[in-house]
mmCIF file of C-alpha atoms and ligand atoms in Angstrom:
data_model
loop_
_atom_site.group_PDB
_atom_site.id
_atom_site.type_symbol
_atom_site.label_atom_id
_atom_site.label_comp_id
_atom_site.label_asym_id
_atom_site.label_seq_id
_atom_site.Cartn_x
_atom_site.Cartn_y
_atom_site.Cartn_z
ATOM 1 C CA MET A 1 -0.531 18.029 -14.909
ATOM 2 C CA SER A 2 2.373 16.714 -12.837
ATOM 3 C CA ALA A 3 2.160 13.368 -11.043
ATOM 4 C CA ASP A 4 2.138 15.283 -7.802
ATOM 5 C CA LYS A 5 -0.880 17.368 -8.803
ATOM 6 C CA GLN A 6 -2.656 14.189 -9.910
ATOM 7 C CA LYS A 7 -1.941 12.579 -6.532
ATOM 8 C CA LYS A 8 -3.465 15.587 -4.780
ATOM 9 C CA ALA A 9 -6.507 15.560 -7.071
ATOM 10 C CA ALA A 10 -7.122 11.842 -6.417
ATOM 11 C CA ALA A 11 -6.729 12.394 -2.670
ATOM 12 C CA GLU A 12 -9.213 15.273 -2.652
ATOM 13 C CA PHE A 13 -11.677 13.253 -4.736
ATOM 14 C CA ALA A 14 -11.563 10.540 -2.054
ATOM 15 C CA LEU A 15 -12.785 13.009 0.561
ATOM 16 C CA LYS A 16 -16.313 11.831 -0.195
ATOM 17 C CA VAL A 17 -15.718 8.841 2.129
ATOM 18 C CA VAL A 18 -14.923 11.128 5.069
ATOM 19 C CA ASP A 19 -18.147 11.445 7.017
ATOM 20 C CA ASN A 20 -19.628 11.384 10.498
ATOM 21 C CA ASP A 21 -19.204 8.126 12.446
ATOM 22 C CA VAL A 22 -17.067 6.522 9.750
ATOM 23 C CA LYS A 23 -13.861 4.646 10.550
ATOM 24 C CA ILE A 24 -11.108 5.161 8.014
ATOM 25 C CA GLY A 25 -7.686 3.560 7.559
ATOM 26 C CA LEU A 26 -5.011 6.040 6.535
ATOM 27 C CA GLY A 27 -2.462 4.737 4.054
ATOM 28 C CA SER A 28 1.184 5.709 3.762
ATOM 29 C CA GLY A 29 3.177 7.573 1.144
ATOM 30 C CA SER A 30 2.898 10.901 -0.641
ATOM 31 C CA THR A 31 -0.586 10.308 -2.101
ATOM 32 C CA ALA A 32 -1.911 9.106 1.249
ATOM 33 C CA ASN A 33 -0.357 12.167 2.892
ATOM 34 C CA TYR A 34 -2.416 14.432 0.630
ATOM 35 C CA PHE A 35 -5.503 12.503 1.720
ATOM 36 C CA ILE A 36 -4.582 12.803 5.405
ATOM 37 C CA GLU A 37 -4.146 16.565 5.083
ATOM 38 C CA ALA A 38 -7.407 17.031 3.173
ATOM 39 C CA ALA A 39 -9.348 14.718 5.514
ATOM 40 C CA ALA A 40 -8.059 16.563 8.591
ATOM 41 C CA ALA A 41 -9.204 19.869 7.101
ATOM 42 C CA LYS A 42 -12.651 18.488 6.197
ATOM 43 C CA VAL A 43 -13.206 16.966 9.656
ATOM 44 C CA LYS A 44 -12.277 20.268 11.298
ATOM 45 C CA ARG A 45 -14.350 22.398 8.932
ATOM 46 C CA ASP A 46 -17.492 20.223 9.093
ATOM 47 C CA LYS A 47 -17.034 19.262 12.773
ATOM 48 C CA LEU A 48 -17.220 15.552 11.926
ATOM 49 C CA ASN A 49 -16.785 12.671 14.310
ATOM 50 C CA THR A 50 -14.571 10.496 12.109
ATOM 51 C CA ILE A 51 -12.212 7.861 13.487
ATOM 52 C CA PHE A 52 -8.876 7.171 11.803
ATOM 53 C CA VAL A 53 -6.345 4.339 12.044
ATOM 54 C CA ALA A 54 -2.874 4.870 10.579
ATOM 55 C CA THR A 55 -0.714 2.340 8.719
ATOM 56 C CA SER A 56 2.748 3.645 9.607
ATOM 57 C CA ALA A 57 4.695 5.740 12.052
ATOM 58 C CA ALA A 58 4.894 8.481 9.410
ATOM 59 C CA SER A 59 1.109 8.564 8.864
ATOM 60 C CA THR A 60 0.564 8.468 12.618
ATOM 61 C CA ALA A 61 2.874 11.450 13.106
ATOM 62 C CA LEU A 62 1.149 13.458 10.369
ATOM 63 C CA ALA A 63 -2.361 12.638 11.636
ATOM 64 C CA GLN A 64 -1.364 13.501 15.198
ATOM 65 C CA LYS A 65 0.163 16.784 14.089
ATOM 66 C CA LEU A 66 -3.101 17.654 12.339
ATOM 67 C CA GLY A 67 -5.128 16.795 15.456
ATOM 68 C CA MET A 68 -7.060 13.895 13.910
ATOM 69 C CA ASN A 69 -9.061 11.456 16.033
ATOM 70 C CA LEU A 70 -6.584 8.608 15.769
ATOM 71 C CA LYS A 71 -7.235 5.176 17.248
ATOM 72 C CA ASN A 72 -5.107 2.101 17.596
ATOM 73 C CA ILE A 73 -5.962 -0.807 15.274
ATOM 74 C CA GLU A 74 -6.292 -2.995 18.388
ATOM 75 C CA ASP A 75 -9.259 -0.889 19.516
ATOM 76 C CA VAL A 76 -11.008 -0.782 16.144
ATOM 77 C CA PRO A 77 -11.763 -4.333 14.958
ATOM 78 C CA TYR A 78 -13.045 -3.244 11.572
ATOM 79 C CA LEU A 79 -12.884 -0.137 9.445
ATOM 80 C CA ASP A 80 -15.365 1.194 6.912
ATOM 81 C CA PHE A 81 -12.755 2.385 4.424
ATOM 82 C CA THR A 82 -9.039 2.444 3.900
ATOM 83 C CA VAL A 83 -7.706 5.068 1.525
ATOM 84 C CA ASP A 84 -4.195 4.345 0.309
ATOM 85 C CA GLY A 85 -1.865 4.788 -2.654
ATOM 86 C CA ALA A 86 -0.128 2.132 -4.752
ATOM 87 C CA ASP A 87 3.115 1.602 -6.597
ATOM 88 C CA GLU A 88 1.325 -0.244 -9.402
ATOM 89 C CA ILE A 89 -2.254 -1.316 -10.062
ATOM 90 C CA ASP A 90 -3.412 -3.630 -12.851
ATOM 91 C CA PRO A 91 -6.835 -3.970 -14.559
ATOM 92 C CA GLN A 92 -7.952 -6.543 -11.931
ATOM 93 C CA PHE A 93 -7.011 -4.047 -9.188
ATOM 94 C CA ARG A 94 -4.113 -6.213 -8.070
ATOM 95 C CA MET A 95 -1.489 -3.909 -6.636
ATOM 96 C CA ILE A 96 2.170 -3.694 -5.763
ATOM 97 C CA LYS A 97 2.609 -1.745 -2.543
ATOM 98 C CA GLY A 98 5.417 -1.191 -0.080
ATOM 99 C CA GLY A 99 7.553 1.314 -1.942
ATOM 100 C CA GLY A 100 7.559 3.300 1.293
ATOM 101 C CA GLY A 101 8.094 0.199 3.392
ATOM 102 C CA ALA A 102 4.710 0.148 5.131
ATOM 103 C CA LEU A 103 3.328 -2.956 3.386
ATOM 104 C CA HIS A 104 2.757 -5.155 6.441
ATOM 105 C CA ARG A 105 0.678 -2.648 8.380
ATOM 106 C CA GLU A 106 -0.991 -1.446 5.198
ATOM 107 C CA LYS A 107 -2.137 -4.979 4.421
ATOM 108 C CA ILE A 108 -3.421 -5.601 7.951
ATOM 109 C CA VAL A 109 -5.412 -2.361 7.897
ATOM 110 C CA ALA A 110 -6.662 -2.894 4.322
ATOM 111 C CA SER A 111 -7.814 -6.421 5.114
ATOM 112 C CA SER A 112 -9.691 -5.100 8.172
ATOM 113 C CA SER A 113 -11.637 -2.656 5.993
ATOM 114 C CA ARG A 114 -14.987 -3.210 4.299
ATOM 115 C CA PHE A 115 -13.813 -1.112 1.378
ATOM 116 C CA VAL A 116 -10.328 -0.271 0.134
ATOM 117 C CA VAL A 117 -9.992 2.810 -2.046
ATOM 118 C CA CYS A 118 -6.805 3.192 -4.067
ATOM 119 C CA ILE A 119 -5.930 6.786 -4.891
ATOM 120 C CA CYS A 120 -3.286 7.245 -7.538
ATOM 121 C CA ASP A 121 -1.891 9.205 -10.421
ATOM 122 C CA GLU A 122 -2.013 7.652 -13.884
ATOM 123 C CA SER A 123 1.627 6.502 -13.795
ATOM 124 C CA LYS A 124 0.561 3.765 -11.370
ATOM 125 C CA LYS A 125 -1.839 2.103 -13.810
ATOM 126 C CA VAL A 126 -0.188 -0.831 -15.617
ATOM 127 C CA GLU A 127 -1.331 -3.729 -17.792
ATOM 128 C CA THR A 128 0.917 -6.231 -15.986
ATOM 129 C CA LEU A 129 2.518 -5.838 -12.563
ATOM 130 C CA GLY A 130 6.286 -6.063 -12.184
ATOM 131 C CA ALA A 131 8.051 -3.050 -13.670
ATOM 132 C CA TYR A 132 8.147 -1.673 -10.128
ATOM 133 C CA PRO A 133 10.346 -3.780 -7.800
ATOM 134 C CA LEU A 134 8.223 -6.074 -5.622
ATOM 135 C CA PRO A 135 8.902 -5.457 -1.901
ATOM 136 C CA ILE A 136 9.081 -8.472 0.399
ATOM 137 C CA GLU A 137 9.223 -7.752 4.126
ATOM 138 C CA VAL A 138 11.423 -10.342 5.817
ATOM 139 C CA SER A 139 12.694 -11.100 9.292
ATOM 140 C CA ARG A 140 16.109 -9.598 9.954
ATOM 141 C CA PHE A 141 17.051 -12.871 11.575
ATOM 142 C CA GLY A 142 18.195 -15.099 8.746
ATOM 143 C CA VAL A 143 17.796 -12.452 6.059
ATOM 144 C CA ASN A 144 20.526 -14.033 3.882
ATOM 145 C CA PRO A 145 19.161 -17.608 3.958
ATOM 146 C CA THR A 146 15.670 -16.218 3.296
ATOM 147 C CA ALA A 147 16.992 -14.271 0.291
ATOM 148 C CA TRP A 148 18.800 -17.354 -1.049
ATOM 149 C CA LYS A 149 15.631 -19.452 -0.712
ATOM 150 C CA ILE A 150 13.601 -16.829 -2.564
ATOM 151 C CA GLU A 151 16.264 -16.633 -5.258
ATOM 152 C CA GLY A 152 16.287 -20.419 -5.633
ATOM 153 C CA MET A 153 12.505 -20.691 -5.842
ATOM 154 C CA LEU A 154 11.781 -17.977 -8.416
ATOM 155 C CA PRO A 155 13.103 -19.847 -11.513
ATOM 156 C CA GLN A 156 10.739 -22.715 -10.637
ATOM 157 C CA LEU A 157 7.859 -20.270 -11.135
ATOM 158 C CA GLY A 158 9.296 -19.103 -14.443
ATOM 159 C CA TYR A 159 11.021 -15.953 -13.205
ATOM 160 C CA THR A 160 14.532 -16.422 -14.529
ATOM 161 C CA ASP A 161 15.783 -12.844 -14.729
ATOM 162 C CA VAL A 162 15.263 -11.381 -11.273
ATOM 163 C CA LYS A 163 17.409 -8.788 -9.566
ATOM 164 C CA MET A 164 17.293 -8.902 -5.802
ATOM 165 C CA ARG A 165 18.303 -6.070 -3.503
ATOM 166 C CA LEU A 166 18.268 -5.635 0.247
ATOM 167 C CA ARG A 167 16.697 -2.198 0.723
ATOM 168 C CA ALA A 168 19.072 0.333 2.275
ATOM 169 C CA ASN A 169 18.802 3.876 3.594
ATOM 170 C CA ALA A 170 20.720 6.774 2.065
ATOM 171 C CA ASP A 171 23.558 6.112 4.526
ATOM 172 C CA GLY A 172 23.891 2.551 3.214
ATOM 173 C CA LYS A 173 22.542 0.930 6.384
ATOM 174 C CA PRO A 174 19.755 -1.638 5.916
ATOM 175 C CA PHE A 175 16.275 -0.124 5.836
ATOM 176 C CA MET A 176 14.122 -1.139 8.774
ATOM 177 C CA THR A 177 10.319 -1.206 8.692
ATOM 178 C CA ASP A 178 8.148 0.142 11.515
ATOM 179 C CA GLY A 179 7.927 -3.473 12.703
ATOM 180 C CA GLY A 180 11.721 -3.824 12.814
ATOM 181 C CA ASN A 181 12.041 -6.003 9.708
ATOM 182 C CA ALA A 182 14.111 -5.805 6.515
ATOM 183 C CA ILE A 183 12.864 -5.436 2.944
ATOM 184 C CA ILE A 184 14.072 -7.342 -0.091
ATOM 185 C CA ASP A 185 13.091 -5.698 -3.396
ATOM 186 C CA LEU A 186 12.655 -8.019 -6.357
ATOM 187 C CA GLN A 187 12.997 -6.560 -9.836
ATOM 188 C CA MET A 188 10.946 -9.258 -11.544
ATOM 189 C CA GLY A 189 9.937 -8.022 -14.950
ATOM 190 C CA LYS A 190 6.367 -9.095 -15.775
ATOM 191 C CA ILE A 191 4.623 -10.874 -12.896
ATOM 192 C CA THR A 192 2.535 -13.342 -14.865
ATOM 193 C CA ASP A 193 0.788 -15.064 -11.942
ATOM 194 C CA PRO A 194 0.642 -12.735 -8.916
ATOM 195 C CA GLU A 195 -1.672 -15.054 -6.933
ATOM 196 C CA ARG A 196 0.687 -18.030 -7.202
ATOM 197 C CA LEU A 197 3.745 -15.904 -6.501
ATOM 198 C CA GLU A 198 2.125 -14.418 -3.401
ATOM 199 C CA ASN A 199 1.101 -17.847 -2.185
ATOM 200 C CA VAL A 200 4.533 -19.389 -2.591
ATOM 201 C CA LEU A 201 6.334 -16.430 -1.007
ATOM 202 C CA ASN A 202 3.865 -16.346 1.895
ATOM 203 C CA ASN A 203 4.750 -19.942 2.705
ATOM 204 C CA MET A 204 8.475 -19.306 2.997
ATOM 205 C CA PRO A 205 9.956 -19.103 6.504
ATOM 206 C CA GLY A 206 11.302 -15.625 7.155
ATOM 207 C CA VAL A 207 8.808 -13.907 4.858
ATOM 208 C CA ILE A 208 6.594 -11.568 6.853
ATOM 209 C CA GLU A 209 4.695 -9.789 4.090
ATOM 210 C CA VAL A 210 4.539 -9.788 0.323
ATOM 211 C CA GLY A 211 3.901 -6.464 -1.400
ATOM 212 C CA LEU A 212 1.210 -7.967 -3.630
ATOM 213 C CA PHE A 213 -2.258 -6.747 -2.621
ATOM 214 C CA ILE A 214 -4.778 -9.006 -4.316
ATOM 215 C CA GLY A 215 -8.556 -8.950 -3.884
ATOM 216 C CA LEU A 216 -8.375 -6.041 -1.470
ATOM 217 C CA CYS A 217 -8.980 -2.927 -3.535
ATOM 218 C CA GLY A 218 -12.610 -2.275 -4.491
ATOM 219 C CA VAL A 219 -12.415 1.173 -6.036
ATOM 220 C CA VAL A 220 -9.703 3.152 -7.786
ATOM 221 C CA MET A 221 -9.767 6.910 -7.886
ATOM 222 C CA LEU A 222 -7.411 7.487 -10.774
ATOM 223 C CA ALA A 223 -6.263 10.990 -11.573
ATOM 224 C CA THR A 224 -5.374 11.932 -15.133
ATOM 225 C CA ASP A 225 -5.050 15.288 -16.845
ATOM 226 C CA LYS A 226 -8.757 15.014 -17.730
ATOM 227 C CA GLY A 227 -9.809 14.728 -14.080
ATOM 228 C CA VAL A 228 -10.347 11.931 -11.575
ATOM 229 C CA GLN A 229 -12.079 8.753 -12.698
ATOM 230 C CA GLU A 230 -13.742 6.488 -10.129
ATOM 231 C CA ILE A 231 -13.536 2.884 -11.291
ATOM 232 C CA THR A 232 -15.100 -0.052 -9.455
ATOM 233 C CA ARG A 233 -13.421 -3.446 -9.514
ATOM 234 C CA PRO A 234 -14.663 -5.525 -12.449
HETATM 235 C C1 5RP B 301 3.918 2.681 0.989
HETATM 236 C C2 5RP B 301 3.043 2.412 -0.174
HETATM 237 C C3 5RP B 301 2.581 3.581 -0.975
HETATM 238 O O1 5RP B 301 1.202 3.549 -1.079
HETATM 239 C C4 5RP B 301 3.178 3.509 -2.336
HETATM 240 O O2 5RP B 301 4.585 3.398 -2.217
HETATM 241 C C5 5RP B 301 2.824 4.730 -3.186
HETATM 242 O O3 5RP B 301 3.514 5.841 -2.722
HETATM 243 P P1 5RP B 301 3.261 7.304 -3.295
HETATM 244 O O4 5RP B 301 1.855 7.666 -2.986
HETATM 245 O O5 5RP B 301 4.267 8.144 -2.548
HETATM 246 O O6 5RP B 301 3.541 7.273 -4.774
HETATM 247 O O7 5RP B 301 2.699 1.303 -0.483
HETATM 248 O O8 5RP B 301 4.368 1.494 1.589
#
């Protein structure tokens, strides 16, 4: 089964959280899009009163197009579930997210949710995080000094072979997040201590969000060619 079919299967499996009077955060990315489409169809078919909060302009546009009952995060202080994809997830359910650039809003919505469900294809499951470049959302003001500080700090944590890249669009112009920030992608190799790395990066001026999601995900719905497995955080 292709990765795309697995993404769809995981998304459809997660439909079990879509119910009456439930508030659900909608993630961003291709897997989350499958969930948004399936959830919209279920709500319509079963005439459910389900409230949704989106994590990006793209998810908002899709949910609006599908006529979903979309609320602003400011009006919904907590959510029951967030259903979102991941770029990588390790055995402790620590994740790298932000491949699509929505990490800041995704983390705010995930941390406002009682339960975070990660839906993913099997390519996302890793033993150690870091093969996928770690996105860091940074202020556009002072982006170069922030990058230099990050570069200078990483060897002190034992990361000596890091490639750093300012994310750009296809036209070569710097990528801008929904919040108007830039993204620096760090090709780290194995991230041996994600908690410490997140902590140190979070304390650096100019850093707005780190694409490490730790202690947030409670359940993974992992699609493989044998079907979708639901795994609860150990
Ligand atoms: C967006 C994300 C996505 O969840 C992540 O990039 C996975 O994307 P996809 O489902 O398209 O593989 O974090 O910021």
